[in-house]
XYZ file of C-alpha atoms in Angstrom:
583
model
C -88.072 62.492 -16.896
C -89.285 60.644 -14.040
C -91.214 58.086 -16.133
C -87.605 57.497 -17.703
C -85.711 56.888 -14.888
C -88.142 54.536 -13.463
C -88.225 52.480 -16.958
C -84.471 52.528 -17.030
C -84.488 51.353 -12.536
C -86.602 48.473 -13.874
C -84.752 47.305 -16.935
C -81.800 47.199 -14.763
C -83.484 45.469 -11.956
C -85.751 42.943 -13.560
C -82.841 40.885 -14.555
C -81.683 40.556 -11.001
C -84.947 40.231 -9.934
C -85.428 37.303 -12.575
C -82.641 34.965 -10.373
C -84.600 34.625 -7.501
C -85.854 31.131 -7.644
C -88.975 30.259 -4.732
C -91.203 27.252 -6.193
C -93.073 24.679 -4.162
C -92.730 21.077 -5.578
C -94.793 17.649 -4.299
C -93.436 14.122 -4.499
C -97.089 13.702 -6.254
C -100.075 15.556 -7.383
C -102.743 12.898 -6.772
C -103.276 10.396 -4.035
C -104.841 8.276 -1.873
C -106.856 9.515 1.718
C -104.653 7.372 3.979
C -101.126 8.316 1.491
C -98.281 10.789 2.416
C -97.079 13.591 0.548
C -93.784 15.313 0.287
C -93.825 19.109 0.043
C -90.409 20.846 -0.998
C -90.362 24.671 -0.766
C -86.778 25.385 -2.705
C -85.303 28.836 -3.158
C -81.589 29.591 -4.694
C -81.360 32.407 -2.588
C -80.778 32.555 1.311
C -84.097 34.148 1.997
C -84.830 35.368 5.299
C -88.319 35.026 7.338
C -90.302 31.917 5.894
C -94.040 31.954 6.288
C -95.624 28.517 6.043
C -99.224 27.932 4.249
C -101.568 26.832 6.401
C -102.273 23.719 4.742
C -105.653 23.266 4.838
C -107.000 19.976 4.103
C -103.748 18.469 5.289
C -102.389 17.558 8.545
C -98.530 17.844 9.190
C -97.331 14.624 10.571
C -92.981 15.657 10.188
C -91.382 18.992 9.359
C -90.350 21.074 8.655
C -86.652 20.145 8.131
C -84.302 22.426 6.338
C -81.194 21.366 4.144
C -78.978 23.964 2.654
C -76.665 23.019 0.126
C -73.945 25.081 -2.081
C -71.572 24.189 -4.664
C -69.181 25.070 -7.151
C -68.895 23.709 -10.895
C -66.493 25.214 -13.553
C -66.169 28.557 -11.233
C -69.793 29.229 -10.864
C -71.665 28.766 -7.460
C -75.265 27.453 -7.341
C -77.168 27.526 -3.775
C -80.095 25.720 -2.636
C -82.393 25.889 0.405
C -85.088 23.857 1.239
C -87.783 23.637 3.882
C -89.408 20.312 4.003
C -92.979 18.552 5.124
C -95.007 15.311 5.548
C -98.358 15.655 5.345
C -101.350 13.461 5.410
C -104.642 14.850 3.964
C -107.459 15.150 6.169
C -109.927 14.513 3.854
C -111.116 13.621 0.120
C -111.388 16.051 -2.871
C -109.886 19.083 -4.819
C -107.311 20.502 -1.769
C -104.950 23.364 -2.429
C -101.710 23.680 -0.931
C -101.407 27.410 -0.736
C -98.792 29.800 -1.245
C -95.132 29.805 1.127
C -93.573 33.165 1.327
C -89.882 34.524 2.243
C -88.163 37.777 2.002
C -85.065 38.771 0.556
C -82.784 42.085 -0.431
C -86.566 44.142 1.348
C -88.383 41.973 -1.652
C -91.335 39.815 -0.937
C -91.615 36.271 -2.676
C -94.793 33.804 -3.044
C -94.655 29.899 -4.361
C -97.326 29.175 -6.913
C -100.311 27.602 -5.475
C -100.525 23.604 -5.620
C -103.498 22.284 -6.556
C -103.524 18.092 -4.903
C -106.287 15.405 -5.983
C -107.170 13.149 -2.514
C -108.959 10.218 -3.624
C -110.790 7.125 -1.773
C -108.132 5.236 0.745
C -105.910 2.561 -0.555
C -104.462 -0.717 1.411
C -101.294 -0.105 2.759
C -98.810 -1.973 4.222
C -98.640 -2.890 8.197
C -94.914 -0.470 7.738
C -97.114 2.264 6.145
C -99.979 2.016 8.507
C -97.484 1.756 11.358
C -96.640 5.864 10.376
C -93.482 4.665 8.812
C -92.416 5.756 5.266
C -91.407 2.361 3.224
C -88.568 2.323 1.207
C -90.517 -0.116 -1.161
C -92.687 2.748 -3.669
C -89.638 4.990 -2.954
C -86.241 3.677 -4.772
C -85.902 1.693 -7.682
C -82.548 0.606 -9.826
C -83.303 1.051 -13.856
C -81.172 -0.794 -16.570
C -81.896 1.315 -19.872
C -80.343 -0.693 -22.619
C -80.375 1.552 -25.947
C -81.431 -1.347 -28.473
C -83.112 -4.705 -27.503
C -82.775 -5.745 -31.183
C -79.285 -4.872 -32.380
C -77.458 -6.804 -35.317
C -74.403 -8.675 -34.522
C -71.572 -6.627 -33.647
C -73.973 -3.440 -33.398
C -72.921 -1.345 -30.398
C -75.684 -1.011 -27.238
C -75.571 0.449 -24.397
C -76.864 0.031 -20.846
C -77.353 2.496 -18.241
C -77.986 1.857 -14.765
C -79.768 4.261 -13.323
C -81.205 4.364 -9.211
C -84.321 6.362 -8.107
C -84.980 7.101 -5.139
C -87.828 9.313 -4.342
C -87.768 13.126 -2.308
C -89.292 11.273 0.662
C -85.886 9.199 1.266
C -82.480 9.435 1.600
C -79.665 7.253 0.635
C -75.865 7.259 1.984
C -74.252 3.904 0.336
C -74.485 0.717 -1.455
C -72.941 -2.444 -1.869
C -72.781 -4.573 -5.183
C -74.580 -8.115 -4.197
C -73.890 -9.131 -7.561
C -72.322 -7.778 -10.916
C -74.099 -8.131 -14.114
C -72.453 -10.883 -16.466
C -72.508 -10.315 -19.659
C -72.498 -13.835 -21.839
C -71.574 -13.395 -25.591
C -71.352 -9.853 -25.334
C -67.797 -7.923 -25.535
C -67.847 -5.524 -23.348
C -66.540 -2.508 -22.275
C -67.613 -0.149 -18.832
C -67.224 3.387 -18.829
C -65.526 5.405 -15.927
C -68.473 7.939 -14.055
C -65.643 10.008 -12.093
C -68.350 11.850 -9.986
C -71.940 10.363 -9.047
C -74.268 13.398 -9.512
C -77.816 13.364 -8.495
C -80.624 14.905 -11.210
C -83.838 14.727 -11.162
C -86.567 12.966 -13.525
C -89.871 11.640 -14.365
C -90.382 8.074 -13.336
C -93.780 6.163 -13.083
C -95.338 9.558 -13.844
C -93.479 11.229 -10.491
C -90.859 13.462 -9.641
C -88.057 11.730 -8.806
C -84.209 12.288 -8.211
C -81.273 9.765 -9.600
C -78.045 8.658 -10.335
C -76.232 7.108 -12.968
C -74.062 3.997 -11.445
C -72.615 2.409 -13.920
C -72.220 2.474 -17.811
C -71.350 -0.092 -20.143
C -71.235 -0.598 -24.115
C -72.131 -4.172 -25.418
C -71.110 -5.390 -28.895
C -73.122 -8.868 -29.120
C -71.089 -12.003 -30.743
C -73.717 -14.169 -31.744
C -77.515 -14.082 -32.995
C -80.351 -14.939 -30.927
C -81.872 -14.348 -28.030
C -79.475 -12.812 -25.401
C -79.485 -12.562 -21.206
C -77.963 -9.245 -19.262
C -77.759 -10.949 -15.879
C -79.086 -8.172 -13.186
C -77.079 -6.098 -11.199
C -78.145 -6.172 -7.641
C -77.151 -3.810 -4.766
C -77.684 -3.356 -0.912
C -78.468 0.210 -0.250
C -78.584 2.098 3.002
C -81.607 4.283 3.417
C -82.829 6.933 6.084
C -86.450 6.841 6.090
C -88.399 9.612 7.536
C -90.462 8.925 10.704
C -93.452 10.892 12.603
C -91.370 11.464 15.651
C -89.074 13.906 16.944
C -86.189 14.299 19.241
C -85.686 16.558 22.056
C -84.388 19.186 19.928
C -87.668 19.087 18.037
C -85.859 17.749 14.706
C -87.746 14.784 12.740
C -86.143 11.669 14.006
C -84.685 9.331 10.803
C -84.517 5.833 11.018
C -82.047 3.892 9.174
C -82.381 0.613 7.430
C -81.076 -1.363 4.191
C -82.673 -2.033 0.903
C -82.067 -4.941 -1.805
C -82.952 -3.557 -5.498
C -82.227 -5.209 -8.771
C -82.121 -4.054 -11.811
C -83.682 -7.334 -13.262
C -82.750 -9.433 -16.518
C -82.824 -7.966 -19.930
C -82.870 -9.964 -23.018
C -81.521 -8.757 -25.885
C -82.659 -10.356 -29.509
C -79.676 -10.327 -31.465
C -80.222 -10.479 -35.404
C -77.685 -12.344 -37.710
C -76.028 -10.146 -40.542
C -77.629 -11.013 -43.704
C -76.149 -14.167 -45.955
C -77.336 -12.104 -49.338
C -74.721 -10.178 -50.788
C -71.966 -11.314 -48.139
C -68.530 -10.810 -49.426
C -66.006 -13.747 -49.138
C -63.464 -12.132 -47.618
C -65.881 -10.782 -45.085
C -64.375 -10.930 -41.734
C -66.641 -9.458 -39.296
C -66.591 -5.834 -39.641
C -69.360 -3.725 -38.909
C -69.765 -0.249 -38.559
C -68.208 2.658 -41.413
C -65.178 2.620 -41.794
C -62.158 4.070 -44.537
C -59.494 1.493 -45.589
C -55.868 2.607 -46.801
C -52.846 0.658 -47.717
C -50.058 3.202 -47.413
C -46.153 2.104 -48.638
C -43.614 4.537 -46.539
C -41.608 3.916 -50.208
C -41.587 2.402 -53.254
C -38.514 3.032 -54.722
C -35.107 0.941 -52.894
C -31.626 0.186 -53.049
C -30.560 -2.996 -52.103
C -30.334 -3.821 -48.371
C -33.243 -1.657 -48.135
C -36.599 -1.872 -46.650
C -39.866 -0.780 -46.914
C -43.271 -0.376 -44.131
C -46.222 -1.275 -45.640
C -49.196 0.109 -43.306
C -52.672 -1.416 -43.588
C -55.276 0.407 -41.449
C -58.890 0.511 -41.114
C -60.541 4.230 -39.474
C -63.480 4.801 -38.837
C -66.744 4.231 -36.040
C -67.598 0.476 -35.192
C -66.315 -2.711 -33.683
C -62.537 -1.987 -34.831
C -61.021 -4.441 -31.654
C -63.194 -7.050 -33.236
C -62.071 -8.028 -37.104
C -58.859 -8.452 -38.153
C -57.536 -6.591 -41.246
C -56.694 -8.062 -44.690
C -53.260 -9.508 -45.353
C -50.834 -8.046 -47.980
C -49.767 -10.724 -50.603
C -45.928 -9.778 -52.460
C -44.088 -11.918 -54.856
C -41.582 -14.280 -53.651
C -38.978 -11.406 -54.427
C -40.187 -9.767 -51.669
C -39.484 -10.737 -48.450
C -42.157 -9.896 -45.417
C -41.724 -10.293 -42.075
C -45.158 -10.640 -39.521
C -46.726 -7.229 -38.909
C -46.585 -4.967 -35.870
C -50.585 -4.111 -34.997
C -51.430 -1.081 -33.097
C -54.523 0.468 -31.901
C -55.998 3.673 -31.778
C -59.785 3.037 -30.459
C -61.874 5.256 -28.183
C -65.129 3.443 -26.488
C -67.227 6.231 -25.686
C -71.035 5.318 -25.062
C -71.865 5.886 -28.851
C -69.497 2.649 -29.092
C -65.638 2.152 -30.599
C -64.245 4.601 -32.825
C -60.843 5.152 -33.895
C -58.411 3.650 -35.934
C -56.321 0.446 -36.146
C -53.418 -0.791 -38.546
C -50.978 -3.567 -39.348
C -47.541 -2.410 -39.357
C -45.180 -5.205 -42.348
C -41.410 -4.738 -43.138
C -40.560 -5.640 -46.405
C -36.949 -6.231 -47.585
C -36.368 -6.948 -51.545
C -34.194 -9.747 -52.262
C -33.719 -8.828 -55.977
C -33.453 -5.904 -58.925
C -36.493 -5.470 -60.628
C -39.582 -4.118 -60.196
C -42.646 -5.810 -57.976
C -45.922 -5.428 -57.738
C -48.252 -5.567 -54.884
C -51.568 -6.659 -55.408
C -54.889 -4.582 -54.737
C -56.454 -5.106 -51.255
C -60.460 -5.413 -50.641
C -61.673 -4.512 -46.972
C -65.387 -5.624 -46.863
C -67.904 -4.573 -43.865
C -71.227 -4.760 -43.027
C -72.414 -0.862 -42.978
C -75.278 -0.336 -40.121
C -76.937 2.746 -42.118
C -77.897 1.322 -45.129
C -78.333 -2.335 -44.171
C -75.764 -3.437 -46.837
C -72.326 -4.926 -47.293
C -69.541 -2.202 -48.651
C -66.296 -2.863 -50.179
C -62.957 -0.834 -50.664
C -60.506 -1.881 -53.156
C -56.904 -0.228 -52.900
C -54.890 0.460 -55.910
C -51.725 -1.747 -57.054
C -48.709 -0.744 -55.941
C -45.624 -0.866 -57.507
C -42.088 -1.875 -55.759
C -38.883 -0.813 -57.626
C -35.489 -2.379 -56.575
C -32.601 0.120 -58.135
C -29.693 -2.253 -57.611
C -28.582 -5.752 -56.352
C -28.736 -9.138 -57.606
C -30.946 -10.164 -60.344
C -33.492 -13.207 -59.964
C -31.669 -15.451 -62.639
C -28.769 -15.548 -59.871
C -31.074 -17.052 -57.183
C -29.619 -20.285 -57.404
C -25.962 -19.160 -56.990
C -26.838 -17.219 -53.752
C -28.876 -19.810 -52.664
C -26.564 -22.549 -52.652
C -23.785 -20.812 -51.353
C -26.291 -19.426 -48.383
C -26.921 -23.200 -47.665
C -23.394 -24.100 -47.508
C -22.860 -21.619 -45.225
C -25.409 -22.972 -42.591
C -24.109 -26.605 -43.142
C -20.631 -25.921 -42.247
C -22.144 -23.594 -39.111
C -23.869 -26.943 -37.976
C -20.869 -29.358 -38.374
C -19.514 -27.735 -34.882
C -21.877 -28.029 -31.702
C -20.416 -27.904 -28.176
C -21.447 -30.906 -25.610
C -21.518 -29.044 -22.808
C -19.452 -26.156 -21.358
C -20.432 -25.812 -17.991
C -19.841 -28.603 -15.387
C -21.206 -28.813 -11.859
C -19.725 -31.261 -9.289
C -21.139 -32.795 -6.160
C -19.040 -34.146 -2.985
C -19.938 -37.926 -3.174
C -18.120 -38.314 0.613
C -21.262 -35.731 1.693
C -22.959 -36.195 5.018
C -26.314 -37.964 5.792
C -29.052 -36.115 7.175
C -30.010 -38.778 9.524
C -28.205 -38.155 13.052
C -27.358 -34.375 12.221
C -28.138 -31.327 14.292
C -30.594 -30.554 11.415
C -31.947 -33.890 11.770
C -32.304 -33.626 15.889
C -33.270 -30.175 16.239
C -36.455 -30.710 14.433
C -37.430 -34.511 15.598
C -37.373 -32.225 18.833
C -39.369 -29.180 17.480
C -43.115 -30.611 18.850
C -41.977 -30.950 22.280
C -40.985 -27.366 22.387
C -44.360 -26.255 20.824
C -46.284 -27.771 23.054
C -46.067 -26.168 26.082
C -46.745 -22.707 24.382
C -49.226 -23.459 22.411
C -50.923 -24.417 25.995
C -50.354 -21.534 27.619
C -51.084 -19.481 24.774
C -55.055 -21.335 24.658
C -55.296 -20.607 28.494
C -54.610 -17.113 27.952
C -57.060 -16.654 25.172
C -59.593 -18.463 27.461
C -59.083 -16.188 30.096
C -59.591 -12.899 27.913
C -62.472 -13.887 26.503
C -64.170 -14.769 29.502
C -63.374 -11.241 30.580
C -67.065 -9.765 28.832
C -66.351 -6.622 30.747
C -62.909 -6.104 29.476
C -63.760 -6.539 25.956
C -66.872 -4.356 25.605
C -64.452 -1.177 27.045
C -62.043 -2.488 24.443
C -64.458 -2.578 22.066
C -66.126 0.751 23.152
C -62.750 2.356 22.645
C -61.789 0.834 19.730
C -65.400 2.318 17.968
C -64.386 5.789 19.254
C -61.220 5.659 17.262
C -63.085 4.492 14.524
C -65.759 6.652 14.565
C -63.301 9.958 15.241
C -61.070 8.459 12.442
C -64.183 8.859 10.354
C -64.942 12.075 11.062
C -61.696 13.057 10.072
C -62.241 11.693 6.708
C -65.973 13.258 6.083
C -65.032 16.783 7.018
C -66.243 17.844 3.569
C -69.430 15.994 4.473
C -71.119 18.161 6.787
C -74.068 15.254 7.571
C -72.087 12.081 7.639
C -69.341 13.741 9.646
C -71.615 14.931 12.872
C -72.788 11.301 12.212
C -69.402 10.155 12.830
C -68.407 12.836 15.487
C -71.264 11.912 17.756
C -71.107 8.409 17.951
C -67.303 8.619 18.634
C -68.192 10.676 21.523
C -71.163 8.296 22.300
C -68.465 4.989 22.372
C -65.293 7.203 24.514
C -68.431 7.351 27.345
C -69.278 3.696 26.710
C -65.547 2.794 27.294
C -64.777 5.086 30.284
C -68.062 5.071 32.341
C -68.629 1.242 31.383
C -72.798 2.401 30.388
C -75.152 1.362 27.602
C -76.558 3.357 25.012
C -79.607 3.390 27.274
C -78.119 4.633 30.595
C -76.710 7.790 28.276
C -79.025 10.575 29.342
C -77.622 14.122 29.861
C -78.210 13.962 33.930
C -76.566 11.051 33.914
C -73.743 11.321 32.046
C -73.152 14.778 33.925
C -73.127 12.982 37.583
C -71.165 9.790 36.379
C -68.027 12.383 34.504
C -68.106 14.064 37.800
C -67.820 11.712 40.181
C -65.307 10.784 38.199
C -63.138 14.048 39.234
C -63.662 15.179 35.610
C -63.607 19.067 35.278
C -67.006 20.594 35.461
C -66.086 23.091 32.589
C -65.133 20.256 30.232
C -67.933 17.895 30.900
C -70.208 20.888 30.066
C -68.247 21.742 26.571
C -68.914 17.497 25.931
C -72.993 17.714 26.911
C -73.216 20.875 24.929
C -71.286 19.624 21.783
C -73.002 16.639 21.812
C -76.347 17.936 21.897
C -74.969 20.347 18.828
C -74.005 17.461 16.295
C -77.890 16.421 16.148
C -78.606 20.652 15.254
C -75.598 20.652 12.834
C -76.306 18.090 10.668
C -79.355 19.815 9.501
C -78.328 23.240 10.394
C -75.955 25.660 7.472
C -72.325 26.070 8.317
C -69.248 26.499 6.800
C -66.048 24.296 6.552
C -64.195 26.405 8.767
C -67.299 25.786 11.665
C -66.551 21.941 11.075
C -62.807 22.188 11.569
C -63.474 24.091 14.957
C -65.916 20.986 15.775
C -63.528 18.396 15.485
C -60.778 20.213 17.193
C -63.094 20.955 20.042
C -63.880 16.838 19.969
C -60.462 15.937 20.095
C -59.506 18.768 22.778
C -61.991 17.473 25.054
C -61.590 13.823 24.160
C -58.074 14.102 25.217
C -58.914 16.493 28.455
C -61.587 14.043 30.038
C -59.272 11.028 28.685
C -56.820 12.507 31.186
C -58.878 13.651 34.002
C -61.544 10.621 34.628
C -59.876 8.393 37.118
């Protein structure tokens, strides 16, 4: 019995058991004696009581820093915690990274050992040598096109995709220059949300994001140029120091990346077995010619509907046009579209729209239609062939009466044209009007200059004077960034790191403005005597040192939206307090 109801504990624990994620993961398995490596340990759970390995072999030069993330995504939740190192091996050889360890619900878990290859020293750059991390090895922008050899008119697509290695991080980017696109039609794809994944790139771990997507239908043969995209990209690199708090210090710089050119040999559709009426279709497609009727009185009229469904480049051909006997009157069609461009290419369906109106009894016919395209699976040329159809006119005039109606249409028109109005509208002018020379209009602005003159004078003088005042403008300045800055972290409140980035350099800039100090006179003992001796209240210049000194914690620390909220009210409360109280 007892050996039963331990079975049946297990079965119904393992499964729980089974979501608790703890692996350790390394921005690369083998490298050089004077190289960094990244070491990630990631759990989905919050676990409780992390016990580093001791890492021998290696010597930690930053960490660890922790990041905690959570999200939602169609109503399910996924967490992530993860403690992070630098380390720089200590010497050559076969070096293990041994096992991390945290607890969770009284469990124990272990990360799998690592095993690292350190091999002879490489040269480095002076940036690399300096202790920095380079941006260069770490972030790259991809273009994946799908075919490099498409036929004309064949759909490709290109994906541009930017890696950026664990060591880094990146927080926005600026187009330098689009990619053009000569001889190609083209068509980008919305990306609502940019999401990070992670890949395999230059045999390494690496995370990315899809930027843009576009499909290309090329419009002649030959050989082709995709012009690069290029981008400006802010990066925080990691760096071997630390602030007061003990946190690894990140220091933030800019990055140019291009994607590079791409060419793209297009081949011409073959000239064997091309249809006349070929008109630049290519893809599958169905062809209909559909009548709406085909029996009418007279007065009457009929929609004749030509459309072509189907996958390929359906924004790109036109369709075949009916021909009808001269019985048949046909007016210019309506076309209308139908077409999706996913990244498989166009699909969907288009159509010419005719009204037909008989002019006589009888019956008409209307002659078969051939669609030809070029189909992309077999590597042939296809044609559909619709059937005849037939027009009957019940009633009405019969076609050996044309001449009567014709002639008495024409006489019509002719005595229409004998009547044709001159003009009915007149407009008049005053010829006794005045002269504009020696009016008020006239003397008002011959005197206009002499006016403007004397303010555009003073006007210079008092620009001169303000910015002479260097003072003056840096505490306008100053205040200006605070509102900026506080603005900002209004805006990035569901961004817990970029709004303490915001929120503590708007508090940085009000101090700038009110105590007129540099960035370099802004120590805590300082800042405490200056607010004081400015009769600011000792209570609230404590609350601004000790929230202050919090962003820097926060940014790395977890904490919920509510915790954020209370920041910035606390900001703005004590903004406002000291804004009143400094004299």
């Amino acid at each position: 019995m007892k050996k039963f109801i331990a079975v049946a504990l297990f079965i119904i624990a393992n499964p729980l058991l089974a979501q608790v994620q703890f692996e350790a993961r390394v921005s690369k398995n083998t490298l050089a004696l004077n190289e960094r490596l990244r070491v990630d340990f990631i759990m989905n759970v919050d676990g409780d009581n992390f016990i580093q390995p001791s890492f021998d072999g290696f010597r930690i030069i930053a960490g660890p820093s922790q990041q905690v993330s959570q999200s939602w995504v169609n109503g399910r939740s996924s967490f992530e915690k993860v403690y992070s190192y630098f380390l720089l091996p200590t010497r050559k050889g076969a070096l293990v990274i041994k096992q991390a360890a945290i607890e969770f619900n009284g469990q124990v878990y272990k990360t799998s050992p690592v095993k690292i290859t350190v091999t002879n020293a490489v040269q480095q750059s002076q940036e690399e040598n300096d202790g920095q991390i380079s941006a260069d090895n770490n972030l790259y922008l991809v273009a994946d096109v799908s075919k490099t050899n498409p036929y004309i008119n064949e759909p490709i697509t290109v994906v541009y995709k930017l890696y950026f290695s664990y060591n880094i991080g990146i927080s926005n980017w600026r187009e330098l220059s689009k990619p053009k696109y000569n001889d190609f039609w083209s068509q980008n794809i919305d990306i609502k949300q940019l999401v990070a994944e992670e890949g395999m790139f230059k045999g390494e771990r690496f995370r990315y994001v899809v930027l843009r997507k576009t499909v290309l239908y090329p419009q002649k043969s030959g050989k082709l140029e995709i012009e690069p995209l290029s981008l400006d990209i802010d990066v925080q690199l990691p760096t071997n120091r630390r602030d007061m708090f003990g946190q690894m210090m990140i220091r933030e710089t800019s990055k140019r990346v291009s994607a590079g050119s791409r060419t793209i040999a297009v081949k011409g559709l073959p000239e064997s077995g091309k249809p006349a009426d070929f008109s630049g279709a290519v893809g599958s497609f169905d062809f209909k010619v559909t009548p709406s009727k085909t029996t009418l009185h007279n007065g009457e009229s009929l929609e004749l509907v030509v459309s072509a469904a189907g996958k390929g480049n359906l924004k790109l051909f036109t369709l075949p046009k009916p021909v009808v006997p001269n019985a048949l009157e046909m007016y210019d069609p309506v076309h209308t579209e139908s077409v999706n461009t996913p990244l498989s290419g166009m699909a969907g369906k288009i159509s010419d729209s005719y009204t037909i109106i008989p002019q006589f009894k009888g019956t008409y016919p209307i002659k078969p239609m051939q669609f030809s395209y070029f189909d992309l699976n077999s590597g042939s040329y296809k044609t559909i062939t619709s059937p005849e159809i037939l027009v009957t006119v019940l009633d009405g005039p019969t076609a050996t009466d044309s001449t009567s109606v014709a002639s008495t249409a024409k006489n019509k028109i002719s005595n229409l044209e004998q009547f044709k109005f001159i003009k009915l509208k007149t407009e008049l002018e005053d010829v006794h009007g005045k002269d504009f020379l020696g009016s008020n209009s006239f003397y008002a602005l011959l005197l206009l200059p002499f006016g403007i003159i004397p303010l555009i004078v003073i006007f210079k003088k008092k620009k001169e004077a303000i910015d002479s005042d260097v003072f003056g403008n840096r505490i306008k300045m100053n205040n200006k960034l605070a509102k900026k800055y506080l603005s900002e972290a209004k805006k990035q409140i569901a961004n817990k790191e970029l709004f303490y980035v915001a929120l503590e350099k708007a508090m940085h800039n009000f101090l700038k403005a009110k105590l007129h100090i540099e960035t370099s006179e802004m120590s805590k003992d300082n800042i405490q005597e200056l607010l004081l001796s400015r009769k600011a209240n000792p209570e609230a210049v404590n609350d601004f040192i000790a929230l202050t000194e919090n962003c820097e914690i926060a940014r790395y620390a977890p904490s919920s939206s509510a915790s954020i909220q209370q920041d910035f009210d606390k900001a703005v409360e004590i903004i406002s307090g000291l804004e009143k109280q400094i004299v």
